[in-house]
Every structure is written in C-alpha cells, then in structure tokens.
CSV table of C-alpha atoms in Angstrom, one decimal:
chain,number,residue,atom,x,y,z
A,206,MET,CA,-72.3,3.0,49.7
A,207,SER,CA,-68.7,3.5,48.3
A,208,ARG,CA,-68.2,4.0,44.6
A,209,PRO,CA,-66.3,1.1,42.7
A,210,LEU,CA,-62.6,1.8,41.8
A,211,THR,CA,-62.1,3.4,38.4
A,212,HIS,CA,-59.8,1.2,35.8
A,213,GLU,CA,-56.8,3.0,36.7
A,214,GLN,CA,-57.5,2.5,40.4
A,215,ALA,CA,-58.1,-1.2,39.8
A,216,GLU,CA,-54.6,-1.6,38.2
A,217,VAL,CA,-52.9,0.2,41.1
A,218,TRP,CA,-54.8,-1.9,43.7
A,219,SER,CA,-54.0,-5.0,41.8
A,220,LEU,CA,-50.2,-3.9,42.1
A,221,ALA,CA,-50.5,-2.8,45.5
A,222,THR,CA,-51.8,-6.2,46.5
A,223,ARG,CA,-48.8,-8.1,44.9
A,224,GLY,CA,-50.3,-8.4,41.6
A,225,PRO,CA,-51.1,-8.2,38.7
A,226,TRP,CA,-53.7,-10.9,39.1
A,227,PRO,CA,-55.3,-13.1,36.5
A,228,ILE,CA,-58.6,-11.7,35.0
A,229,ARG,CA,-61.3,-13.9,34.7
A,230,ASP,CA,-61.9,-15.3,31.0
A,231,GLY,CA,-65.3,-16.8,31.3
A,232,SER,CA,-64.4,-20.2,30.6
A,233,CYS,CA,-66.0,-21.4,34.0
A,234,SER,CA,-62.7,-23.6,34.6
A,235,ASP,CA,-61.1,-24.1,38.0
A,236,LYS,CA,-58.5,-21.3,37.1
A,237,ASP,CA,-61.2,-18.9,35.8
A,238,TRP,CA,-63.2,-19.0,39.2
A,239,MET,CA,-60.0,-19.0,41.2
A,240,SER,CA,-59.2,-15.9,39.9
A,241,LEU,CA,-62.5,-14.6,41.0
A,242,ALA,CA,-61.6,-15.6,44.4
A,243,LEU,CA,-58.4,-14.0,44.3
A,244,THR,CA,-59.9,-10.6,42.8
A,245,GLU,CA,-62.7,-11.1,46.0
A,246,ALA,CA,-59.5,-11.5,48.5
A,247,THR,CA,-57.9,-8.5,47.5
A,248,ARG,CA,-61.0,-6.6,49.3
A,249,GLY,CA,-59.7,-7.9,52.8
A,250,VAL,CA,-55.9,-6.8,52.5
A,251,GLY,CA,-55.3,-4.2,55.1
A,252,LEU,CA,-58.5,-5.2,57.1
A,253,SER,CA,-58.1,-8.9,58.2
A,254,SER,CA,-55.0,-8.7,59.9
A,255,PRO,CA,-53.3,-10.5,61.7
A,256,ASN,CA,-55.6,-13.3,59.8
A,257,PRO,CA,-55.0,-13.8,55.9
A,258,PRO,CA,-57.4,-12.0,53.8
A,259,VAL,CA,-59.0,-15.0,51.9
A,260,GLY,CA,-61.2,-15.3,49.1
A,261,CYS,CA,-63.7,-17.9,48.1
A,262,VAL,CA,-66.5,-18.5,45.7
A,263,ILE,CA,-69.1,-21.1,45.6
A,264,THR,CA,-70.4,-22.4,42.1
A,265,LYS,CA,-72.7,-25.2,40.6
A,266,ASP,CA,-73.3,-25.9,37.4
A,267,ASN,CA,-71.1,-23.0,35.9
A,268,ARG,CA,-73.0,-20.7,38.0
A,269,LEU,CA,-71.9,-18.3,41.0
A,270,LEU,CA,-73.7,-19.1,43.8
A,271,GLY,CA,-72.2,-16.9,46.7
A,272,GLN,CA,-68.9,-15.2,47.3
A,273,GLY,CA,-67.0,-14.0,50.6
A,274,VAL,CA,-64.0,-12.4,51.9
A,275,HIS,CA,-62.3,-12.4,55.5
A,276,LEU,CA,-62.5,-8.6,56.4
A,277,GLN,CA,-61.9,-8.6,60.2
A,278,ALA,CA,-60.0,-10.8,62.8
A,279,GLY,CA,-62.8,-12.7,65.0
A,280,GLN,CA,-65.6,-12.2,62.4
A,281,PRO,CA,-66.8,-14.9,60.1
A,282,HIS,CA,-64.1,-16.0,57.2
A,283,ALA,CA,-64.6,-16.3,53.6
A,284,GLU,CA,-66.0,-19.7,53.3
A,285,VAL,CA,-68.8,-19.0,56.0
A,286,LEU,CA,-69.5,-15.8,54.4
A,287,ALA,CA,-69.9,-17.1,50.9
A,288,ILE,CA,-72.2,-20.1,52.2
A,289,GLN,CA,-74.4,-17.5,54.2
A,290,GLY,CA,-74.7,-15.4,51.0
A,291,ALA,CA,-75.7,-18.5,48.9
A,292,LEU,CA,-78.5,-19.5,51.3
A,293,GLN,CA,-79.6,-16.2,52.0
A,294,ALA,CA,-80.4,-16.2,48.3
A,295,GLY,CA,-82.2,-19.4,48.3
A,296,GLU,CA,-79.5,-21.4,46.7
A,297,ASP,CA,-79.1,-25.2,47.2
A,298,LEU,CA,-75.3,-26.1,48.1
A,299,ARG,CA,-75.7,-29.6,47.8
A,300,GLY,CA,-73.2,-30.7,45.3
A,301,SER,CA,-71.5,-27.6,44.7
A,302,THR,CA,-68.0,-26.5,44.5
A,303,ALA,CA,-66.0,-24.0,46.6
A,304,TYR,CA,-62.8,-22.1,45.5
A,305,ILE,CA,-60.9,-20.8,48.1
A,306,THR,CA,-57.3,-18.8,47.8
A,307,LEU,CA,-56.1,-20.6,51.1
A,308,GLU,CA,-56.5,-24.1,52.6
A,309,PRO,CA,-59.6,-23.8,55.0
A,310,CYS,CA,-58.7,-23.4,58.7
A,311,CYS,CA,-59.4,-26.6,61.0
A,312,HIS,CA,-58.7,-25.3,64.3
A,313,VAL,CA,-61.0,-23.5,67.0
A,314,GLY,CA,-59.5,-20.0,67.2
A,315,ARG,CA,-62.2,-17.0,67.6
A,316,THR,CA,-64.4,-18.5,65.1
A,317,PRO,CA,-65.3,-22.3,64.3
A,318,PRO,CA,-63.3,-24.4,61.7
A,319,CYS,CA,-64.0,-23.6,58.1
A,320,THR,CA,-63.7,-27.4,57.5
A,321,ASP,CA,-67.1,-28.0,59.5
A,322,ALA,CA,-68.8,-25.1,57.5
A,323,LEU,CA,-67.8,-26.7,54.3
A,324,THR,CA,-68.8,-30.5,55.0
A,325,GLN,CA,-72.1,-29.3,57.1
A,326,ALA,CA,-73.4,-27.3,53.8
A,327,GLY,CA,-73.1,-30.2,51.6
A,328,ILE,CA,-70.4,-28.9,49.3
A,329,ARG,CA,-69.1,-31.8,47.2
A,330,ARG,CA,-65.7,-30.4,46.0
A,331,VAL,CA,-63.2,-27.7,47.5
A,332,VAL,CA,-60.6,-26.5,45.2
A,333,ILE,CA,-57.7,-24.5,46.8
A,334,GLY,CA,-55.1,-22.5,45.8
A,335,ALA,CA,-52.3,-22.1,48.4
A,336,MET,CA,-51.8,-24.5,51.3
A,337,ASP,CA,-51.7,-22.7,54.7
A,338,LEU,CA,-48.2,-22.7,56.3
A,339,ASN,CA,-49.6,-21.8,59.6
A,340,PRO,CA,-48.5,-24.8,62.0
A,341,ARG,CA,-51.9,-25.1,63.2
A,342,VAL,CA,-53.1,-26.0,59.6
A,343,ASN,CA,-50.5,-26.9,57.3
A,344,GLY,CA,-52.5,-29.6,55.6
A,345,GLY,CA,-54.6,-30.5,58.3
A,346,GLY,CA,-57.7,-28.7,56.6
A,347,VAL,CA,-57.2,-31.0,53.5
A,348,ALA,CA,-56.9,-34.0,55.5
A,349,ILE,CA,-60.1,-33.3,57.3
A,350,LEU,CA,-62.1,-32.5,54.1
A,351,LYS,CA,-60.8,-35.8,52.2
A,352,SER,CA,-61.8,-37.8,55.5
A,353,ALA,CA,-65.3,-36.2,55.0
A,354,GLY,CA,-65.5,-37.6,51.5
A,355,LEU,CA,-65.0,-34.5,49.8
A,356,ASP,CA,-63.2,-34.1,46.4
A,357,VAL,CA,-60.1,-31.9,47.3
A,358,VAL,CA,-58.0,-30.5,44.4
A,359,THR,CA,-55.2,-28.1,45.5
A,360,GLY,CA,-52.5,-26.3,43.6
A,361,VAL,CA,-55.0,-24.1,41.3
A,362,LEU,CA,-53.3,-20.7,40.3
A,363,GLU,CA,-51.0,-21.8,43.1
A,364,LYS,CA,-48.1,-19.3,42.4
A,365,GLU,CA,-50.5,-16.4,42.3
A,366,CYS,CA,-52.0,-17.7,45.5
A,367,VAL,CA,-49.0,-18.2,47.3
A,368,GLY,CA,-47.8,-14.8,46.0
A,369,PHE,CA,-50.9,-13.3,47.6
A,370,HIS,CA,-50.7,-14.7,51.0
A,371,GLU,CA,-46.9,-14.7,51.3
A,372,PRO,CA,-47.3,-11.6,53.9
A,373,PHE,CA,-49.1,-13.7,56.2
A,374,PHE,CA,-46.9,-16.9,55.5
A,375,LYS,CA,-43.6,-14.6,56.9
A,376,TRP,CA,-45.4,-13.3,59.7
A,377,VAL,CA,-46.9,-16.6,61.0
A,378,GLN,CA,-43.5,-18.5,60.4
A,379,THR,CA,-40.9,-15.5,61.7
A,380,GLY,CA,-43.1,-13.2,63.8
A,381,ARG,CA,-41.7,-10.2,61.9
A,382,PRO,CA,-44.0,-8.3,59.3
A,383,TRP,CA,-43.6,-8.2,55.4
A,384,VAL,CA,-41.7,-5.3,54.7
A,385,THR,CA,-42.4,-3.4,51.3
A,386,ALA,CA,-40.2,-0.2,50.6
A,387,LYS,CA,-41.6,2.5,48.7
A,388,LEU,CA,-39.0,5.1,47.0
A,389,ALA,CA,-39.2,7.8,44.6
A,390,ILE,CA,-36.2,8.9,42.8
A,391,GLY,CA,-35.6,11.5,40.1
A,392,SER,CA,-33.6,11.6,36.8
A,393,ASP,CA,-30.5,12.6,39.1
A,394,ARG,CA,-31.1,9.3,41.2
A,395,GLY,CA,-31.6,11.9,44.1
A,396,VAL,CA,-34.5,11.0,46.5
A,397,GLY,CA,-37.4,13.1,46.2
A,398,VAL,CA,-41.2,14.0,48.1
A,399,ALA,CA,-43.4,11.5,45.7
A,400,GLU,CA,-45.9,14.3,45.7
A,401,ALA,CA,-43.8,16.8,44.4
A,402,ILE,CA,-42.0,14.7,41.4
A,403,THR,CA,-44.3,12.2,40.4
A,404,SER,CA,-48.0,11.9,38.7
A,405,LYS,CA,-51.4,11.6,40.5
A,406,LYS,CA,-51.7,7.9,39.5
A,407,THR,CA,-48.1,7.5,41.1
A,408,GLN,CA,-49.5,9.2,44.1
A,409,ASP,CA,-52.4,7.0,43.9
A,410,LEU,CA,-50.0,3.8,44.2
A,411,ALA,CA,-48.2,5.4,47.2
A,412,HIS,CA,-51.6,5.4,49.1
A,413,ALA,CA,-52.7,2.0,47.9
A,414,LEU,CA,-49.6,0.5,49.4
A,415,ARG,CA,-50.7,2.5,52.9
A,416,ARG,CA,-54.1,1.0,52.6
A,417,VAL,CA,-52.9,-2.6,52.0
A,418,SER,CA,-50.2,-2.3,55.0
A,419,ASP,CA,-50.9,-2.3,58.8
A,420,ALA,CA,-48.2,0.4,59.4
A,421,ILE,CA,-45.9,2.9,57.9
A,422,MET,CA,-42.2,3.5,58.9
A,423,VAL,CA,-40.2,6.4,58.6
A,424,GLY,CA,-37.0,7.8,60.2
A,425,SER,CA,-36.7,10.9,62.3
A,426,GLU,CA,-34.7,12.6,59.5
A,427,THR,CA,-38.1,12.3,57.4
A,428,ILE,CA,-40.2,13.9,60.2
A,429,ARG,CA,-37.8,16.9,60.7
A,430,VAL,CA,-37.7,17.6,56.9
A,431,ASP,CA,-41.1,16.7,55.2
A,432,ASN,CA,-43.3,17.0,58.6
A,433,PRO,CA,-45.7,14.2,56.8
A,434,ARG,CA,-48.9,13.1,58.5
A,435,LEU,CA,-48.3,9.7,57.3
A,436,THR,CA,-52.2,9.2,56.9
A,437,ASP,CA,-54.0,6.4,54.5
A,438,ARG,CA,-55.5,8.5,52.0
A,439,TRP,CA,-56.5,5.9,49.3
A,440,PRO,CA,-59.8,7.4,47.7
A,441,THR,CA,-62.4,4.8,49.0
A,442,PRO,CA,-63.6,4.8,52.4
A,443,THR,CA,-62.5,1.9,54.7
A,444,GLU,CA,-63.8,-0.2,57.5
A,445,GLY,CA,-64.5,1.4,60.8
A,446,HIS,CA,-62.2,-1.3,62.5
A,447,ARG,CA,-59.2,-0.6,60.6
A,448,ILE,CA,-56.3,1.0,62.4
A,449,PHE,CA,-53.0,2.3,60.5
A,450,ASN,CA,-50.0,2.4,62.5
A,451,ARG,CA,-47.8,5.3,62.2
A,452,ILE,CA,-44.1,4.1,63.0
A,453,VAL,CA,-40.8,6.9,63.7
A,454,MET,CA,-37.6,5.4,64.3
A,455,VAL,CA,-36.2,8.0,66.6
A,456,GLY,CA,-32.6,8.8,65.9
A,457,GLN,CA,-30.1,10.8,67.9
A,458,LYS,CA,-31.5,14.2,66.9
A,459,PRO,CA,-34.6,15.5,68.7
A,460,ILE,CA,-38.0,15.5,67.0
A,461,SER,CA,-40.5,18.6,67.8
A,462,GLU,CA,-43.3,17.0,69.8
A,463,ARG,CA,-45.5,19.1,67.7
A,464,SER,CA,-44.8,17.3,64.6
A,465,ALA,CA,-47.9,16.4,62.2
A,466,VAL,CA,-47.4,12.6,62.5
A,467,PHE,CA,-47.9,12.9,66.6
A,468,GLN,CA,-51.0,14.7,66.4
A,469,PHE,CA,-53.7,12.4,68.0
A,470,SER,CA,-56.2,10.3,65.7
A,471,SER,CA,-58.5,7.5,67.0
A,472,ARG,CA,-58.0,5.7,63.6
A,473,HIS,CA,-54.0,6.1,63.7
A,474,ASN,CA,-51.7,4.6,66.5
A,475,VAL,CA,-48.4,6.4,66.8
A,476,PHE,CA,-45.4,4.3,67.7
A,477,ARG,CA,-41.8,5.8,68.6
A,478,ILE,CA,-39.1,3.4,68.6
A,479,SER,CA,-35.7,4.4,70.2
A,480,THR,CA,-32.8,3.0,71.9
A,481,THR,CA,-33.6,4.7,75.2
A,482,LYS,CA,-36.9,5.6,77.1
A,483,LEU,CA,-38.2,8.8,76.3
A,484,ALA,CA,-40.4,11.5,78.0
A,485,PRO,CA,-43.9,10.0,77.7
A,486,GLN,CA,-46.2,11.8,75.3
A,487,GLU,CA,-49.9,11.5,75.2
A,488,HIS,CA,-51.4,8.9,72.8
A,489,ILE,CA,-47.8,7.8,71.8
A,490,ILE,CA,-46.9,4.2,72.2
A,491,ASP,CA,-42.9,4.1,73.0
A,492,ILE,CA,-40.7,1.0,72.1
A,493,VAL,CA,-37.2,0.6,73.0
A,494,VAL,CA,-35.0,-1.7,71.4
A,495,PRO,CA,-31.3,-2.2,71.5
A,496,PRO,CA,-29.0,0.4,69.6
A,497,ASP,CA,-27.3,-1.2,66.1
A,498,VAL,CA,-23.6,-0.6,65.5
A,499,GLU,CA,-24.3,3.3,64.5
A,500,GLY,CA,-26.1,3.8,67.7
A,501,ARG,CA,-29.6,4.1,65.8
A,502,PRO,CA,-32.6,1.6,66.8
A,503,SER,CA,-32.0,-2.2,65.7
A,504,LEU,CA,-34.2,-2.4,62.7
A,505,PRO,CA,-34.3,-6.5,63.3
A,506,HIS,CA,-35.5,-5.8,67.0
A,507,ALA,CA,-38.0,-3.2,65.8
A,508,LEU,CA,-39.5,-5.6,63.4
A,509,VAL,CA,-39.9,-8.2,66.0
A,510,GLU,CA,-41.7,-6.2,68.3
A,511,LEU,CA,-44.1,-4.8,65.7
A,512,GLY,CA,-44.7,-8.5,64.7
A,513,GLY,CA,-45.6,-9.2,68.2
A,514,ARG,CA,-48.1,-6.4,68.1
A,515,ASN,CA,-49.8,-8.1,64.9
A,516,ILE,CA,-48.6,-6.0,62.5
A,517,THR,CA,-47.9,-8.3,59.5
A,518,ARG,CA,-47.4,-5.7,56.6
A,519,LEU,CA,-45.2,-2.8,57.0
A,520,LEU,CA,-44.6,-0.2,54.5
A,521,LEU,CA,-41.3,1.6,54.6
A,522,GLU,CA,-41.5,5.1,53.4
A,523,GLY,CA,-38.4,7.0,54.7
A,524,GLY,CA,-35.5,8.5,53.3
A,525,PRO,CA,-32.6,6.6,51.5
A,526,THR,CA,-30.6,6.0,54.7
A,527,LEU,CA,-33.4,4.1,56.7
A,528,THR,CA,-34.3,2.2,53.2
A,529,GLN,CA,-30.6,1.4,52.2
A,530,LYS,CA,-30.0,0.3,56.1
A,531,ALA,CA,-33.0,-2.2,55.4
A,532,LEU,CA,-31.8,-3.3,52.1
A,533,ASP,CA,-28.5,-4.1,53.4
A,534,GLN,CA,-29.7,-6.2,56.3
A,535,LYS,CA,-31.7,-8.2,53.9
A,536,LEU,CA,-35.1,-7.2,56.0
A,537,VAL,CA,-37.0,-5.9,52.9
A,538,ASP,CA,-39.2,-8.3,50.8
A,539,GLU,CA,-40.5,-6.1,48.1
A,540,VAL,CA,-39.6,-2.8,46.7
A,541,HIS,CA,-41.4,-0.4,44.6
A,542,LEU,CA,-39.0,2.3,43.0
A,543,ILE,CA,-40.5,5.0,41.0
A,544,HIS,CA,-38.6,6.7,38.6
A,545,SER,CA,-39.5,10.3,37.7
A,546,PRO,CA,-38.3,12.2,34.7
A,547,LYS,CA,-37.9,15.5,37.3
A,548,LEU,CA,-35.0,16.4,39.7
A,549,GLY,CA,-35.3,14.7,43.1
A,550,GLY,CA,-32.9,16.8,44.9
A,551,GLY,CA,-32.2,14.8,47.8
A,552,PRO,CA,-29.5,12.1,48.8
A,553,ILE,CA,-28.6,9.8,46.3
A,554,PHE,CA,-30.2,6.5,46.2
A,555,GLN,CA,-27.7,3.4,45.3
A,556,PRO,CA,-28.8,0.9,43.0
A,557,LEU,CA,-30.4,-2.2,44.3
A,558,ARG,CA,-28.1,-5.0,45.0
A,559,ALA,CA,-27.6,-8.3,42.6
A,560,SER,CA,-29.6,-10.3,45.1
A,561,TRP,CA,-32.8,-8.6,43.8
A,562,GLU,CA,-34.6,-9.2,40.7
A,563,GLU,CA,-37.1,-6.9,38.6
A,564,TYR,CA,-40.4,-8.9,38.1
A,565,TYR,CA,-42.8,-6.2,37.0
A,566,ASN,CA,-42.3,-2.9,35.2
A,567,TYR,CA,-45.1,-0.3,34.5
A,568,SER,CA,-44.9,2.9,32.8
A,569,CYS,CA,-47.6,5.5,34.2
A,570,GLY,CA,-47.0,8.9,31.9
A,571,HIS,CA,-43.6,9.9,32.4
A,572,ASP,CA,-43.2,8.1,35.6
A,573,ARG,CA,-41.8,4.4,35.7
A,574,TRP,CA,-42.5,1.8,38.2
A,575,ALA,CA,-40.1,-0.9,39.0
A,576,VAL,CA,-41.3,-3.5,41.4
A,577,HIS,CA,-38.5,-5.8,42.7
A,578,ARG,CA,-38.8,-8.6,45.0
A,579,GLN,CA,-36.2,-10.0,47.3
A,580,GLU,CA,-34.9,-13.6,45.7
A,581,ARG,CA,-35.1,-16.3,48.5
C-alpha cells in the first residue's frame, strides 16, 4: 500500500494537474462535494489515457456514500466505481446525488454507458462540473438523464472542471496532445539542468509533471549534452498498466545508440522522430515526418502522429531551441517556467510572447515557479 502524499507533495500534485484546486470547506454544498470529486479525479491523471480522468462522489443526507475515479481505459468509469463502492458498503442509493466532474458518457465503447448505471442505481440527482466536448457525448448524457426523470444540474465549479479536463478536450477535438513545456532558467536567464540549479521541491514538480503526462519529448541536443534517462520518478508507485513514452526529436547530428534514453524498459516506450528512415534499433519505435524550414522534424506533424497513438498529454522538457520553436509555432498550451537564483550557464531563453498570461505564481524557497497559459 502506497503512503499518502505529504503536504508539499500534494501542493505540487495539484499544480501539475492544472490546479490549484478548491479545497473542501465542509459546507456539504454542491461546490463543496464537487471539490471532492475534483480531488478524486486527480488520482486518474496519467493513468486513464486516452479517456479523461473523471471523478465522481455520491452523497445522501449530507453524507458520503461512495466515490470513484477512472484509472484505466477499458475498465469501469468513475460513476460505476462510486456506485459499486457504495453498494458494497451496504448503502441505499435511492434518492442520492452524484457529483461528476465531466458529463456522463451515453455511448457504448469498451464499457456500457454511465447514464445507464446512474439511472438504474436509483440516483435522483446528478450534478455535473463540465459538459463533455467529445462529439459522441456533448449534451447527450444530460439529455438522457433528464428524459429518465433525473434532476440534472450543470456548471458547478465549471471553470475548474473545464480547466481540469481541457487536455482531453483538446485531444478529442484536434487529435493532438496537450503540450506542457517545463524549463528551468538561472539568474542569467540561461537554461540549466533542473536537478543542478533548483530545490528538491522544484525537482518534485518536474517529476509530478512527468507523472501526469503520457509522454516526454526532448531534442537530440539534450540527449547528447545531458544523456538523461527521461523516466518518471514521482515518489509514489503507479499502476502496472501505465506506460510512460519517451520521445526524441532527431536532428541533423547523430545520437549514440548507447544513450541512456534508448536502454530498454518494459514500462517506457521510446520513439525516435526524424525526417528520414533511420537504421532499425531494437525496442525503438520510429516515426518519419516531413522536415520544417530548417530541416528538422516538423513539430506539428509529430504532434499529430503522437496524438494518433493515444498520447493525450505531452511534456516538452527539451532545451531552449525546441521549446522556443514550439512556442513560436503556438503549439504549447501551458508553460512551467522555473526561476532559480543560481546561474543556468546554458543558452539564453527569450521571454514569453505577449500572447501569454501568467496565471499562477508560487515561491518555493529560493526558486520561483511561474505557470503561464496560452491565451486562446
């Protein structure tokens, strides 16, 4: 059994999952219970892809009956798990209320529709945070619940729930993953290796960002200079089905086949993205995309290829060249820019463009985290 997160780790996890999220105030209001559903939903981030990590809690008479989170595609959804948990505890669900971060599905996929499970359980009221922008749902779940006579309330903590599920919305609508960039810079605005110039808590943020992502991408120069393993080392164990994909954008200079990133691990796929077909290498998945104007692999084409492989969240952790290129092409959705008082020593990173707004600042010892979000 894994140990619970410490207070500092919980703060980091909340930020990595696009928080900070509302904290329960004990009022048993709709917002109060939805905040618990959101907290439950964060447990599924990085595990449920390509499905959204939905959270659900069921209550009656101001008492929690059951709760659930979707943890794996093809396995029961949050609503079903919450219902099962309540029934196993001997609870009577008739007349209860379900709080769900995302509109319940109403179509048959690898699992039956959640709308059926809710109506058959005797639940009287359903409170929804965000409507599902998946074309297969998109209001259909609400319509079915209402036609079955259930009282449906929408838009509770809507901004927070939409923000939480926005990575899924982007993927399901565009076929491209949500792109988060993480970059550590020193007092000289030079890029540095995070482990060398930042605090332990900031390093935890870096690994939390890896845990919530389906994949991490770097450029070939990062592989040559730093020789990173690109593994997910968030301190708590993860489910056995999780595969963390490591992606290298291969430029015009060769990379050693003995680089740490290319060492086989059953829990970590490795993709090489290049403009020409490379010599096959065991356990490596190769993707060929057209070149950009500089002769490097086209980032937009690479994102489409990765989205088609059910990678819904991508962490961009390369050097300033790859990150700046992604920013210039408006391919980045969120930036975690870490400022350290130490010298970075690497190439200078240019300030973010005016089309970005800073929406969350956090000081961690001598480090400062600045999270930026692309204005749409």
